[in-house]
PDB file of C-alpha atoms in Angstrom:
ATOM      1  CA  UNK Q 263     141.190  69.796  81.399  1.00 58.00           C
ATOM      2  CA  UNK Q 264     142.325  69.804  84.915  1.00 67.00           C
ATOM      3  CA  UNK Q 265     142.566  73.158  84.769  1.00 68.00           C
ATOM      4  CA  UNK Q 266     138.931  74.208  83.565  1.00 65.00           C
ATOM      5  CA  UNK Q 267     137.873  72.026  86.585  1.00 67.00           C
ATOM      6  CA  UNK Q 268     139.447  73.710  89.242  1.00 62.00           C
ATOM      7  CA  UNK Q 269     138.093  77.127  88.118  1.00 63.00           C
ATOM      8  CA  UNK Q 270     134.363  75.305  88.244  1.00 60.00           C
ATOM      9  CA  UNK Q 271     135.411  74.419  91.536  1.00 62.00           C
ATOM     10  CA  UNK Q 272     136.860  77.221  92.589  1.00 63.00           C
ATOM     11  CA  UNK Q 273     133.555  79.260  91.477  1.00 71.00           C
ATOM     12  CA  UNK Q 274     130.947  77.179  92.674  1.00 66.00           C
ATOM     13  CA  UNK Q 275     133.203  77.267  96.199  1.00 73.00           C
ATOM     14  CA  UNK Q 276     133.004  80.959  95.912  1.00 67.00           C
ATOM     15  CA  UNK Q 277     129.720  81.483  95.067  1.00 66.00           C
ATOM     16  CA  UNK Q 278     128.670  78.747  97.869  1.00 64.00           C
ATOM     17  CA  UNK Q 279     130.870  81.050 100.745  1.00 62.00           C
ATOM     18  CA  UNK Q 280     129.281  84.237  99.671  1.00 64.00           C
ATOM     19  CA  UNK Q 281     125.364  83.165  99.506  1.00 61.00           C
ATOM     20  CA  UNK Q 282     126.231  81.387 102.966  1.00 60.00           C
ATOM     21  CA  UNK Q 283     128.012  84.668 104.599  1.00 61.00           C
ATOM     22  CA  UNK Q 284     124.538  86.191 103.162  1.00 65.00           C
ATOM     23  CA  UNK Q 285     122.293  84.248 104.835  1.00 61.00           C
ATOM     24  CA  UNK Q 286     123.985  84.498 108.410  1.00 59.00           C
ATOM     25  CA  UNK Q 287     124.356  88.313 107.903  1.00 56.00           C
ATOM     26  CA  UNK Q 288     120.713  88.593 107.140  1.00 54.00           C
ATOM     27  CA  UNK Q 289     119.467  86.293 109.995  1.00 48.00           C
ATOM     28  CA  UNK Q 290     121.702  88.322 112.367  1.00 47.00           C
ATOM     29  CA  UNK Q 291     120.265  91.800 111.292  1.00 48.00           C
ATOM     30  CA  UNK Q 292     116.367  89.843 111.115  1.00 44.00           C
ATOM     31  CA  UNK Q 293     117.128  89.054 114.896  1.00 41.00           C
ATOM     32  CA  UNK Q 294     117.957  92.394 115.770  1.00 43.00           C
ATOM     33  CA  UNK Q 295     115.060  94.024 114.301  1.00 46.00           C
ATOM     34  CA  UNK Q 296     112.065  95.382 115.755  1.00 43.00           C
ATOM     35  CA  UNK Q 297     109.051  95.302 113.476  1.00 43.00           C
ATOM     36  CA  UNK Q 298     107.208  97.987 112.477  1.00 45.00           C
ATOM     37  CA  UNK Q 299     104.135  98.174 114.805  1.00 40.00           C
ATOM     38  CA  UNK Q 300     101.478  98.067 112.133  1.00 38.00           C
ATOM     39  CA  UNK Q 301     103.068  95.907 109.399  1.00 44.00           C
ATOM     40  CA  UNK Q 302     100.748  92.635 108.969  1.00 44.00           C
ATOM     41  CA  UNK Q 303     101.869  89.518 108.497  1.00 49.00           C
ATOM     42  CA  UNK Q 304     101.788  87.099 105.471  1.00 47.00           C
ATOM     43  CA  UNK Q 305      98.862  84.787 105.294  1.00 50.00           C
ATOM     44  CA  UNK Q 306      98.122  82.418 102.941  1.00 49.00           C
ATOM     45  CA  UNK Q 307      96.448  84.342 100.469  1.00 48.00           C
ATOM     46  CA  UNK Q 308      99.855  86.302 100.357  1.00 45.00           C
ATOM     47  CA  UNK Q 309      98.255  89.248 102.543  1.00 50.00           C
ATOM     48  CA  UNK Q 310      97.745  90.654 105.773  1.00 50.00           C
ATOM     49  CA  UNK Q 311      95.527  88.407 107.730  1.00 54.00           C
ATOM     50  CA  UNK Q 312      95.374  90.242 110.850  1.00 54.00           C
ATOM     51  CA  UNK Q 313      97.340  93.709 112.647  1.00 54.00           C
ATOM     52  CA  UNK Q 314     100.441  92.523 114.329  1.00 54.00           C
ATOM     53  CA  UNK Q 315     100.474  93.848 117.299  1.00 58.00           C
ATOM     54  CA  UNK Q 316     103.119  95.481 118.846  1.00 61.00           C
ATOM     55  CA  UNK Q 317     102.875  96.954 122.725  1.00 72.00           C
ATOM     56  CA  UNK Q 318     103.101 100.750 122.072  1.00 71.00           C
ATOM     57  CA  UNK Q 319     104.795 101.466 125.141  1.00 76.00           C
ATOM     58  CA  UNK Q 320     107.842  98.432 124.368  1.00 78.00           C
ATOM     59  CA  UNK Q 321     107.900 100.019 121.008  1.00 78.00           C
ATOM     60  CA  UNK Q 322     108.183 103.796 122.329  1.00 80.00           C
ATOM     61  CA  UNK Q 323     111.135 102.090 124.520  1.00 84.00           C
ATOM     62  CA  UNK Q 324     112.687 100.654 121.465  1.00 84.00           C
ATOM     63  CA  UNK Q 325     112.582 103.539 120.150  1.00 83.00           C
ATOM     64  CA  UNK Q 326     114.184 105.831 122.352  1.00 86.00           C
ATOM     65  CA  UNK Q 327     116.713 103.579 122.833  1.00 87.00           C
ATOM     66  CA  UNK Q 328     117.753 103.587 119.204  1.00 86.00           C
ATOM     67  CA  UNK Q 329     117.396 107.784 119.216  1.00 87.00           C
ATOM     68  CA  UNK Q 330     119.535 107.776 122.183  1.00 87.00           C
ATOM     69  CA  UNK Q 331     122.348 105.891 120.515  1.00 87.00           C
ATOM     70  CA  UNK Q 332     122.338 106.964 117.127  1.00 87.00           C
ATOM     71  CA  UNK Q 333     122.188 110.636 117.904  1.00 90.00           C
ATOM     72  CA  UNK Q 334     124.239 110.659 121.303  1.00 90.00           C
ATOM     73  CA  UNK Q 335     121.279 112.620 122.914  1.00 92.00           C
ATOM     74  CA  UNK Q 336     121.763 114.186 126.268  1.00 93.00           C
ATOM     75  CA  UNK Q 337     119.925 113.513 129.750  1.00 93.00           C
ATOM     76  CA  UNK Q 338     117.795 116.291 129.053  1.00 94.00           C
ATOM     77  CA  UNK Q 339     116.961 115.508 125.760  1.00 93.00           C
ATOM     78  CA  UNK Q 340     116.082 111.737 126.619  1.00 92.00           C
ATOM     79  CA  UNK Q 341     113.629 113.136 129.067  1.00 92.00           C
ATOM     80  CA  UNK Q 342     112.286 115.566 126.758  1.00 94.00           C
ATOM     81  CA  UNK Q 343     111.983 112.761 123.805  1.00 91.00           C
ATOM     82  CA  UNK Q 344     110.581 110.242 126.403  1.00 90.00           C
ATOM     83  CA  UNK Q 345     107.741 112.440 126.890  1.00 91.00           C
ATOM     84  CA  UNK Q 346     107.285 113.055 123.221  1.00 91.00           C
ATOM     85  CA  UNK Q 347     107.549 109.357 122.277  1.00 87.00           C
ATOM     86  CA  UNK Q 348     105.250 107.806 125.462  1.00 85.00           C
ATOM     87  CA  UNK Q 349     102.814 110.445 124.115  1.00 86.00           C
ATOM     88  CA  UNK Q 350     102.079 109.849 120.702  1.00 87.00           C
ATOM     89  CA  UNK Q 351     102.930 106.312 120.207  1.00 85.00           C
ATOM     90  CA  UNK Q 352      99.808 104.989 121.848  1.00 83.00           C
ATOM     91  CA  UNK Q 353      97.513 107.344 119.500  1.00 88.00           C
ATOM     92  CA  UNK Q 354      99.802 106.433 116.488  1.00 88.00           C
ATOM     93  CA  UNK Q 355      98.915 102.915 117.596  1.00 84.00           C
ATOM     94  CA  UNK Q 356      95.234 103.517 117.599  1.00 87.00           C
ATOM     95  CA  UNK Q 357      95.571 104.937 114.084  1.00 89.00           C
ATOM     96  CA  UNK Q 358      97.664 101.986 112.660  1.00 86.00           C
ATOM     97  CA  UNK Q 359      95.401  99.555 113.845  1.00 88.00           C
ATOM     98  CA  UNK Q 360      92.142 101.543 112.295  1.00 90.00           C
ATOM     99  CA  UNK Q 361      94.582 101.478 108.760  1.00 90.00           C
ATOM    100  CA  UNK Q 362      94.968  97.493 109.071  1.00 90.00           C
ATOM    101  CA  UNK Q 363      91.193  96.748 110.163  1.00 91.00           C
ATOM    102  CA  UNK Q 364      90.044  99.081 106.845  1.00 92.00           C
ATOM    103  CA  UNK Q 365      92.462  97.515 104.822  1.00 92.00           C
ATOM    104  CA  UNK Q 366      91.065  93.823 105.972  1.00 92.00           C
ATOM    105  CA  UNK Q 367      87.777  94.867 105.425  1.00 92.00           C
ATOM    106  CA  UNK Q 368      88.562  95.778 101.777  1.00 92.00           C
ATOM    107  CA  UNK Q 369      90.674  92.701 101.383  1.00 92.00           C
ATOM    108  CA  UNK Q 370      87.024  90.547 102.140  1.00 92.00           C
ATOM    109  CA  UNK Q 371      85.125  92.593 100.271  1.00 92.00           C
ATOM    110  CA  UNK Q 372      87.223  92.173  97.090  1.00 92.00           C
ATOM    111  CA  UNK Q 373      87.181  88.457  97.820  1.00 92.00           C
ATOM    112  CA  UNK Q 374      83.568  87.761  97.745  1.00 93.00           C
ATOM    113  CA  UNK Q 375      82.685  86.938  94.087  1.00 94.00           C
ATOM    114  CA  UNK Q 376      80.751  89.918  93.254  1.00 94.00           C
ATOM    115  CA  UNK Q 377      82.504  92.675  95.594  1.00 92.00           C
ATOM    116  CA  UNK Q 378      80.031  95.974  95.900  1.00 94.00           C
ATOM    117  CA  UNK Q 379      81.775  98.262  94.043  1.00 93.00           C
ATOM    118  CA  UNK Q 380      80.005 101.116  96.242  1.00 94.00           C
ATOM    119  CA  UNK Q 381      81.061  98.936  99.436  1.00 94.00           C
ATOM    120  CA  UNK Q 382      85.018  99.039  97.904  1.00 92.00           C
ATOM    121  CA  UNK Q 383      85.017 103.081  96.938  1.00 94.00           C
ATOM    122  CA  UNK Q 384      83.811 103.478 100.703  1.00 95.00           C
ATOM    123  CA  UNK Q 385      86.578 101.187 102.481  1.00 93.00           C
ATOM    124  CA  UNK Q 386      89.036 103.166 100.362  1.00 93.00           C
ATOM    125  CA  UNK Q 387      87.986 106.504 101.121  1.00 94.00           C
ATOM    126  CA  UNK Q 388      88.288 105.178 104.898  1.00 94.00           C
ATOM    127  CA  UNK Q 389      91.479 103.854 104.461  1.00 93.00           C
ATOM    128  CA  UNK Q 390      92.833 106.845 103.070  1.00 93.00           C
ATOM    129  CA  UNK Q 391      91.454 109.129 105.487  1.00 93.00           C
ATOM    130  CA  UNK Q 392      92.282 106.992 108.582  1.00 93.00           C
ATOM    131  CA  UNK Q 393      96.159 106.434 106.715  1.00 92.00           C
ATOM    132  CA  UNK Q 394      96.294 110.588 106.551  1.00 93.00           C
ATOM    133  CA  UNK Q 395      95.616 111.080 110.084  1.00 94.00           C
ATOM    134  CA  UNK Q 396      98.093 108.752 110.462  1.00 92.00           C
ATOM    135  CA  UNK Q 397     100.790 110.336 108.594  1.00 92.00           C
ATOM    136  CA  UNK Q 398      99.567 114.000 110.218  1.00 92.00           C
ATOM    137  CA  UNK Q 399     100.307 112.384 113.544  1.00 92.00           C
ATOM    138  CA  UNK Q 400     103.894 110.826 112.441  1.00 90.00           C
ATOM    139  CA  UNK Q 401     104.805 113.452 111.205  1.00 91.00           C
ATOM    140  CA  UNK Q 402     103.570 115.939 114.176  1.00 93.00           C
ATOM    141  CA  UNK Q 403     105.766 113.819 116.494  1.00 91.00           C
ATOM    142  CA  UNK Q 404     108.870 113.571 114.166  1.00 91.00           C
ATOM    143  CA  UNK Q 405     108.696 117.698 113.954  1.00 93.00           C
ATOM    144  CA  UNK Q 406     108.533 118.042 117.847  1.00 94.00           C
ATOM    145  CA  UNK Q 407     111.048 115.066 118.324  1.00 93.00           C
ATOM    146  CA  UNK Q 408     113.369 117.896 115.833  1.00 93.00           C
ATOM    147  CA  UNK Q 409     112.648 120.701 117.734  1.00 95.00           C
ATOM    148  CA  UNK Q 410     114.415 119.055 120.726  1.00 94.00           C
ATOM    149  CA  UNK Q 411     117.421 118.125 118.704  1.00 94.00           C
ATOM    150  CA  UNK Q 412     120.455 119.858 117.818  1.00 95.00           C
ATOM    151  CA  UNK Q 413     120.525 121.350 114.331  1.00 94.00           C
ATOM    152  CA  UNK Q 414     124.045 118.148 113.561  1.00 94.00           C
ATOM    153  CA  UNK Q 415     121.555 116.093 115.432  1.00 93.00           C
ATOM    154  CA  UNK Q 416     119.005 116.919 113.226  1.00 92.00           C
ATOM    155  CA  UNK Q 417     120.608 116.872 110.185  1.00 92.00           C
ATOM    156  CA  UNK Q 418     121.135 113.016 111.294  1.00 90.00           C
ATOM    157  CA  UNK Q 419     117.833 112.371 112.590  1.00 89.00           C
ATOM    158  CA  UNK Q 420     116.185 112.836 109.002  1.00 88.00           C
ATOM    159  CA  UNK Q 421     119.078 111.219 107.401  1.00 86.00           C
ATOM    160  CA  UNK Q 422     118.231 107.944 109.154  1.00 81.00           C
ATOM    161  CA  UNK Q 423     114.322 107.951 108.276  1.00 78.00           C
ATOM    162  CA  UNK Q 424     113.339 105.408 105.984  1.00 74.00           C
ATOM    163  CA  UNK Q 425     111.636 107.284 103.698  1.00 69.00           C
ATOM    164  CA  UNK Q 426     111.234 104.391 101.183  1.00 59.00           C
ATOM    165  CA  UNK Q 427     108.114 102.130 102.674  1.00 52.00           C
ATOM    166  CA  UNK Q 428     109.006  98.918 103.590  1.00 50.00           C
ATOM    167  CA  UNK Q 429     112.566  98.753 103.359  1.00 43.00           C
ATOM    168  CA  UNK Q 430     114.716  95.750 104.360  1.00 44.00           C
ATOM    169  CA  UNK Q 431     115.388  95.477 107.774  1.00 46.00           C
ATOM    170  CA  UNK Q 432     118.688  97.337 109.119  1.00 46.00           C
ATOM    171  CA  UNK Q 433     117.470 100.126 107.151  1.00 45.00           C
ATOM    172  CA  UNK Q 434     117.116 103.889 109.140  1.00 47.00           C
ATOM    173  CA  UNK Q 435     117.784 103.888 112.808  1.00 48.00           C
ATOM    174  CA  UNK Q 436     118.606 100.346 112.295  1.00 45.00           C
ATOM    175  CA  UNK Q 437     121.205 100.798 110.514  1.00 47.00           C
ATOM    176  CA  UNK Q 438     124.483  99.886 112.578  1.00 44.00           C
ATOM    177  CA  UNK Q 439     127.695 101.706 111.967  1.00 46.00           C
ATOM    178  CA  UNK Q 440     125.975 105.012 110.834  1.00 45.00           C
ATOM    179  CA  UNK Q 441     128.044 107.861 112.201  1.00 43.00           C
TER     180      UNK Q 441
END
């Protein structure tokens, strides 16, 4: 009887360390991470309630920064990305916010107890074309931010996009101990 005892104990010690080594691992990597610039936060309803905002040009740092480091970029490269980056962020900005505000309006419109279904086909034409200029624009500045790069350097750039949406933090760039 003893014996079957310990082994509960033993388990439920086990099972106790790990779950706790979790939850400081995660809070350490959620400290570290930068949001995304457009991702909304939770309201009550579950959704978005307004855009977080994020300063483009603290983000474009952040970002450099984390370019820099994971791909051991050169002086000349840094200056070449800088100007890429300080570019386009602020206009990628513009475009994230116009996503968020479409996607709010829709949001309220399905709320209301009738929604127009005219009013809902519009917002979502709107929020798809505002969320393609969007990705035209991303992607615009990740293909010039690769023709600066070294083809290894490349090869690594791409490997560290998160190309899954709304990954768990750490993920991409984050990531720490990637090559």
């Amino acid at each position: 009887m003893k014996r079957g005892w310990f082994l509960v104990l033993a388990i439920s010690i086990g099972l106790n360390a790990g779950l706790l080594a979790m939850t400081i691992a995660g809070a350490r990597r959620e400290a570290t991470f930068l949001p995304r610039p457009f991702v909304s936060p939770r309201g009550p309803g579950g959704g978005p309630e307004a855009p977080l905002r994020v300063e483009p040009k603290a983000f474009a740092m952040h970002r450099l920064r984390r370019l820099a480091k994971t791909l051991d970029l050169t002086e000349d490269q840094r200056t070449r990305l800088a100007g890429i980056v300080t570019e386009n962020m602020s206009r990628i900005g513009e475009e994230g916010e116009r996503v968020q505000q479409a996607r709010l309006a829709l949001r309220e419109e399905c709320r209301k107890p009738t929604p127009d279904a005219a009013a809902v086909r519009q917002l979502v034409r709107r929020i798809n074309d505002t969320q393609a200029k969007l990705d035209s624009l991303v992607a615009e500045t990740m293909l010039r931010e690769a023709d600066v790069l070294t083809p290894d350097q490349r090869v690594r750039y791409f490997e560290a996009v998160p190309w899954e949406h709304g990954g768990p933090p750490g993920r991409g760039l984050h990531q720490r101990g990637r090559r």
